PDB file of C-alpha atoms in Angstrom:
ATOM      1  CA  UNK A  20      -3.001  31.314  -2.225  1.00  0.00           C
ATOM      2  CA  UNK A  21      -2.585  27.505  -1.570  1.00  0.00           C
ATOM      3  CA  UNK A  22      -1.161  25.196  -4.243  1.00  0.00           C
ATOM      4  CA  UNK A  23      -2.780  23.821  -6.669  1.00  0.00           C
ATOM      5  CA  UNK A  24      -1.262  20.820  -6.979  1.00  0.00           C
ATOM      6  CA  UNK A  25      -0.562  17.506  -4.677  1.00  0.00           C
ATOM      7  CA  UNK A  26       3.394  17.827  -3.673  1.00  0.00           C
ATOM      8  CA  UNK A  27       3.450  14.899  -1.159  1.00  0.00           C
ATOM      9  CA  UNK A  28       3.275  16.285   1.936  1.00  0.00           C
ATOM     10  CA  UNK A  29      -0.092  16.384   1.730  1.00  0.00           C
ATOM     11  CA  UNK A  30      -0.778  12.553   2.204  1.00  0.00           C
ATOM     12  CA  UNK A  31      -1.034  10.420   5.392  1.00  0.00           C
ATOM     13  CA  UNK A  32      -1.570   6.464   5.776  1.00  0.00           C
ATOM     14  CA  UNK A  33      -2.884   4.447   8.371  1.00  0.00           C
ATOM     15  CA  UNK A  34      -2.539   0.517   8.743  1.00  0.00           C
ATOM     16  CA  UNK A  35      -4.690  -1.736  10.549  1.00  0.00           C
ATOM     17  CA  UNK A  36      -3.997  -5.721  10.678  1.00  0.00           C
ATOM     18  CA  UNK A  37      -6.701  -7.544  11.635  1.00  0.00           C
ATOM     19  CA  UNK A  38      -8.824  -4.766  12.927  1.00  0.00           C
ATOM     20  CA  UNK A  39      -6.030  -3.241  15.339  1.00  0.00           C
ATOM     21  CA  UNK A  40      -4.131  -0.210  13.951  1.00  0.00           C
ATOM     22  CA  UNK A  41      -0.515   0.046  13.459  1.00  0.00           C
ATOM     23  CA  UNK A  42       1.378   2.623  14.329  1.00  0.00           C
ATOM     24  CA  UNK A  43       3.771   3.416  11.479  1.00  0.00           C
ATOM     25  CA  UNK A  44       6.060   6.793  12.251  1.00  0.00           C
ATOM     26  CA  UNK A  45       7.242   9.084   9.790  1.00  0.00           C
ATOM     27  CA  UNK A  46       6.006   7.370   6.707  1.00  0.00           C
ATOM     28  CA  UNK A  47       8.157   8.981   4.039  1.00  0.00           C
ATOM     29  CA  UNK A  48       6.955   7.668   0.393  1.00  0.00           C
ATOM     30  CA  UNK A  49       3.729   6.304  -0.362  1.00  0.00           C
ATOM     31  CA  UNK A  50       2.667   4.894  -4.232  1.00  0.00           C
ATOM     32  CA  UNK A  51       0.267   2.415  -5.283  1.00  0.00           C
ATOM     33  CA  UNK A  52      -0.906   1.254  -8.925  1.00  0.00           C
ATOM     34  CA  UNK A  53      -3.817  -0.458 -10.257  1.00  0.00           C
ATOM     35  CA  UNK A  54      -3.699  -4.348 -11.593  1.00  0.00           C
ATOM     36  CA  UNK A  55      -5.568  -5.277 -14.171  1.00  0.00           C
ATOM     37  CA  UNK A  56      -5.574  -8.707 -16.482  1.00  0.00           C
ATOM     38  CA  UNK A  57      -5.591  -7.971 -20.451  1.00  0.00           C
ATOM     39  CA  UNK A  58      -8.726  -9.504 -21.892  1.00  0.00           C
ATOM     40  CA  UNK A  59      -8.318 -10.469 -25.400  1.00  0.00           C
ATOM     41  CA  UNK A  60     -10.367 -11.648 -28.287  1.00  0.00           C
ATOM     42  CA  UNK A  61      -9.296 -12.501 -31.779  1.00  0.00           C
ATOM     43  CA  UNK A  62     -11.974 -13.033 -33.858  1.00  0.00           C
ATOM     44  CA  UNK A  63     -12.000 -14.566 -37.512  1.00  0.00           C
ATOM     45  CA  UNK A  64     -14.479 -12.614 -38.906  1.00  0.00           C
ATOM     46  CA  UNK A  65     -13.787  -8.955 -37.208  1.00  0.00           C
ATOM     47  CA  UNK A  66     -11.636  -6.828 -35.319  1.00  0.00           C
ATOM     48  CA  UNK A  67      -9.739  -7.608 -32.034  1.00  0.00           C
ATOM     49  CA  UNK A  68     -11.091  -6.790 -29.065  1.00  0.00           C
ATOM     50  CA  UNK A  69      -9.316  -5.892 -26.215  1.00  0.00           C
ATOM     51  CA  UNK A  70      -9.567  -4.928 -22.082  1.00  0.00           C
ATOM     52  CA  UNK A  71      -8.784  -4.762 -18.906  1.00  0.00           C
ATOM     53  CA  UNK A  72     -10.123  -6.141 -16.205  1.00  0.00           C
ATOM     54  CA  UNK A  73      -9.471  -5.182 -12.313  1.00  0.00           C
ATOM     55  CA  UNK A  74      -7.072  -7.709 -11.082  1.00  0.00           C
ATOM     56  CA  UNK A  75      -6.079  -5.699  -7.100  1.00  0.00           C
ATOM     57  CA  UNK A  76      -3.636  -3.002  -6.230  1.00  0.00           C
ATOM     58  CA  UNK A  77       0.186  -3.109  -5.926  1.00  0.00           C
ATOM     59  CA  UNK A  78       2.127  -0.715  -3.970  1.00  0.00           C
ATOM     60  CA  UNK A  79       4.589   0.395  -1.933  1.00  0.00           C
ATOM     61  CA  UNK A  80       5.536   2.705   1.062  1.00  0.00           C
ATOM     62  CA  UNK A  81       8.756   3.922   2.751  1.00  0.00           C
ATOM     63  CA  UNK A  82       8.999   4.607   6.698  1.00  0.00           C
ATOM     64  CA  UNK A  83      12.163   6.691   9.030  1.00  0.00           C
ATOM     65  CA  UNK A  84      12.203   3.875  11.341  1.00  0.00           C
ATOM     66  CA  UNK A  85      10.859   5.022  14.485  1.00  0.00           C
ATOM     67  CA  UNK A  86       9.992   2.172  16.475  1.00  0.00           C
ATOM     68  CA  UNK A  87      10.172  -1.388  16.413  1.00  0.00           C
ATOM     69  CA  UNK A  88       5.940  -1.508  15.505  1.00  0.00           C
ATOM     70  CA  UNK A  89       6.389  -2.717  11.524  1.00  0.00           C
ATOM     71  CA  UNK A  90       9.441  -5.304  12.612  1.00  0.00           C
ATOM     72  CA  UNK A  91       7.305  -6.197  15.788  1.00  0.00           C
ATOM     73  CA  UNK A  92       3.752  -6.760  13.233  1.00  0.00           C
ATOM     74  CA  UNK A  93       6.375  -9.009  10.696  1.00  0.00           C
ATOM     75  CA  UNK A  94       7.349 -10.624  13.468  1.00  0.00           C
ATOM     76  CA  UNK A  95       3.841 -11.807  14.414  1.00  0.00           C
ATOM     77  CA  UNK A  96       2.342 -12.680  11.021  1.00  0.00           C
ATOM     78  CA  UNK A  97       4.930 -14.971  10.478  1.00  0.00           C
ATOM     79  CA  UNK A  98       4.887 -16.290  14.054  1.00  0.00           C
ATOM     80  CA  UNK A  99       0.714 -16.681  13.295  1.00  0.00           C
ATOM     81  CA  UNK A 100       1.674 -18.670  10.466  1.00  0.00           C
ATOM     82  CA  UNK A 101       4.155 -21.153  11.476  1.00  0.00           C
ATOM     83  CA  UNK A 102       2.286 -21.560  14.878  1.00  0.00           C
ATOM     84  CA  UNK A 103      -1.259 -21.885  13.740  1.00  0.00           C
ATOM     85  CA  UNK A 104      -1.334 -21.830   9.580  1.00  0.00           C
ATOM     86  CA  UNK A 105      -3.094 -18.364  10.058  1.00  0.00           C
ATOM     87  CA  UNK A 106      -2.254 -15.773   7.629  1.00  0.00           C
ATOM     88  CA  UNK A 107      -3.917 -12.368   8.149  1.00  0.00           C
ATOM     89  CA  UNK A 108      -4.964  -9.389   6.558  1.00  0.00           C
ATOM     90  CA  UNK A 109      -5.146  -5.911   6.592  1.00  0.00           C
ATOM     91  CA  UNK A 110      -6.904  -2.278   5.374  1.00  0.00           C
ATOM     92  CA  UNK A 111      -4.456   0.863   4.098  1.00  0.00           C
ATOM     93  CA  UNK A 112      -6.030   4.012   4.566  1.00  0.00           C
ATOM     94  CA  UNK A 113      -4.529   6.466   2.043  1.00  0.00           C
ATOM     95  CA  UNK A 114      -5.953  10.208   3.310  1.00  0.00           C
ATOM     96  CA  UNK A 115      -5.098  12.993   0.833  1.00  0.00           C
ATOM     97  CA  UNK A 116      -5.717  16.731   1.912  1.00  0.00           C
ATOM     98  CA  UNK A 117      -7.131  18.444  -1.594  1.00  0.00           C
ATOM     99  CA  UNK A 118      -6.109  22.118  -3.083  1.00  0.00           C
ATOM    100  CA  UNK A 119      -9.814  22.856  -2.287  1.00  0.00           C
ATOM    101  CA  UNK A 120      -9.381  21.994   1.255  1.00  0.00           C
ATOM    102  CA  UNK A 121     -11.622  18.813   1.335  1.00  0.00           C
ATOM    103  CA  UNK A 122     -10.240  15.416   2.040  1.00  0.00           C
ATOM    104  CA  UNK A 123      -9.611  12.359  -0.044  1.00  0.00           C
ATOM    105  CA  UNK A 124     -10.135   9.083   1.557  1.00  0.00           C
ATOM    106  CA  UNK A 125      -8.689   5.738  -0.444  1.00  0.00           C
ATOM    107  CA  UNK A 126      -9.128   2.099   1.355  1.00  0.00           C
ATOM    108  CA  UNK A 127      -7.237  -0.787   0.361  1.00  0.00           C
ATOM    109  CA  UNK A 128      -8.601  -3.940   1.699  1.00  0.00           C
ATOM    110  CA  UNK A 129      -7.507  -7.548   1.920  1.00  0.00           C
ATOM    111  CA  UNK A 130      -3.923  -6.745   1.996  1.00  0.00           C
ATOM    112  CA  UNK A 131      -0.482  -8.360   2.056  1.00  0.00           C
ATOM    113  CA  UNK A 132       2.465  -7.279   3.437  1.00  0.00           C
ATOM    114  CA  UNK A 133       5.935  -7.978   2.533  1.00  0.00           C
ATOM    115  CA  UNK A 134       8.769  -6.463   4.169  1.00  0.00           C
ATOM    116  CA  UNK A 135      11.034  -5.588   1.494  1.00  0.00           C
ATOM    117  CA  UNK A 136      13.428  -3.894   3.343  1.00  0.00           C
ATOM    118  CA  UNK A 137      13.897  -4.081   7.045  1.00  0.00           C
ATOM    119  CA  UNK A 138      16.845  -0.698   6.471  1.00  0.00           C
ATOM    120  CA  UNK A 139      20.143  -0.616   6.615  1.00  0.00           C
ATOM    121  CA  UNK A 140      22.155   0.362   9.744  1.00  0.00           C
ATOM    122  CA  UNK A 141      25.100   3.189   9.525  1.00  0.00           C
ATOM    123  CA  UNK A 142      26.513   5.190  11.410  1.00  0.00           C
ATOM    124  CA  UNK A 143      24.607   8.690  11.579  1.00  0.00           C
ATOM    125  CA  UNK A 144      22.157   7.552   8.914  1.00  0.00           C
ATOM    126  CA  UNK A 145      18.553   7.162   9.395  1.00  0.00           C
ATOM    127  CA  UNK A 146      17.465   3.918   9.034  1.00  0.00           C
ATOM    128  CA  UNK A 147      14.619   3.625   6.379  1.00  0.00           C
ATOM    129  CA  UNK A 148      12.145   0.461   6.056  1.00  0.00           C
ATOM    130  CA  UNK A 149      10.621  -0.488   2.915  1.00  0.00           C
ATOM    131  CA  UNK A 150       7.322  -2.268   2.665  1.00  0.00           C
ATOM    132  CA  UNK A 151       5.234  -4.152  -0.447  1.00  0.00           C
ATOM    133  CA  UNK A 152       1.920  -4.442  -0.196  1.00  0.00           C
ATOM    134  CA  UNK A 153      -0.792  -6.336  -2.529  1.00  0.00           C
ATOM    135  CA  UNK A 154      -4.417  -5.480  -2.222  1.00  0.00           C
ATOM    136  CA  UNK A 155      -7.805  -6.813  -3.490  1.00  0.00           C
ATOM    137  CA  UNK A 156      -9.564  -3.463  -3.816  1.00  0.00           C
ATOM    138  CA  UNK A 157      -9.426  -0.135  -3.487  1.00  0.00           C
ATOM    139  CA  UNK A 158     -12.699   1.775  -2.735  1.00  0.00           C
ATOM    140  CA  UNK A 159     -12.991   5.870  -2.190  1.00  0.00           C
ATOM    141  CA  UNK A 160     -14.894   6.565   1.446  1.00  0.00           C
TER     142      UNK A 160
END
């Protein structure tokens, strides 16, 4: 019998920036959460009201350094920036494999990138990149 629960090793994500896709070994950590803006109205003559509203996706993955392919795509969005005033996007691909054996599919489009960590370097230590990521939306395919 399978499990019946996710336990992480059952996830996979893909980036592509600007329609060409990254490859990004040995991603280690994946989490995203939902933004929203509080909506709120005080009326005099009856209860608050209060929601949310969708206001983009924030997240975060972690990647074993394998290559030099997320320094290398830093290294060109800022290098499209300062040279032309061109900032790009991307699209996240989240795929989860399901107890039930069907696949999830999550795309998060209109992203950002920020390198928050580029690792550190030790002796005998694998060197482990951090990225932050902002996106508009994230749809189910």
């Amino acid at each position: 019998m399978g499990n019946p629960y996710s336990i992480g090793r059952d996830c996979q994500v893909v980036l592509l920036w600007n329609g060409i896709r990254i490859d990004l070994r040995d991603v280690v950590g994946f989490q995203a959460e939902q933004q929203v803006k509080l909506q709120r109205s005080d009326p005099l003559n009856s209860v608050p009201v209060e929601f949310n509203t969708p206001a983009g996706w924030r997240g975060q993955f972690h990647m074993d350094r394998g290559s030099s392919a997320l320094d290398d795509l830093i290294v060109a969005i800022e290098a499209a920036f300062w040279n032309a005033g061109v900032i790009g996007s991307g699209t996240i691909y989240q795929y989860v494999s399901e107890a039930d054996g069907s696949t999830s599919t999550y795309e998060f489009t209109g992203v950002a990138l920020t390198l928050s960590n580029s690792g550190t370097y030790k002796a005998e230590v694998i060197v482990t990149q951090t990225i932050n990521f902002f996106a508009s939306q994230r749809n189910r395919i």
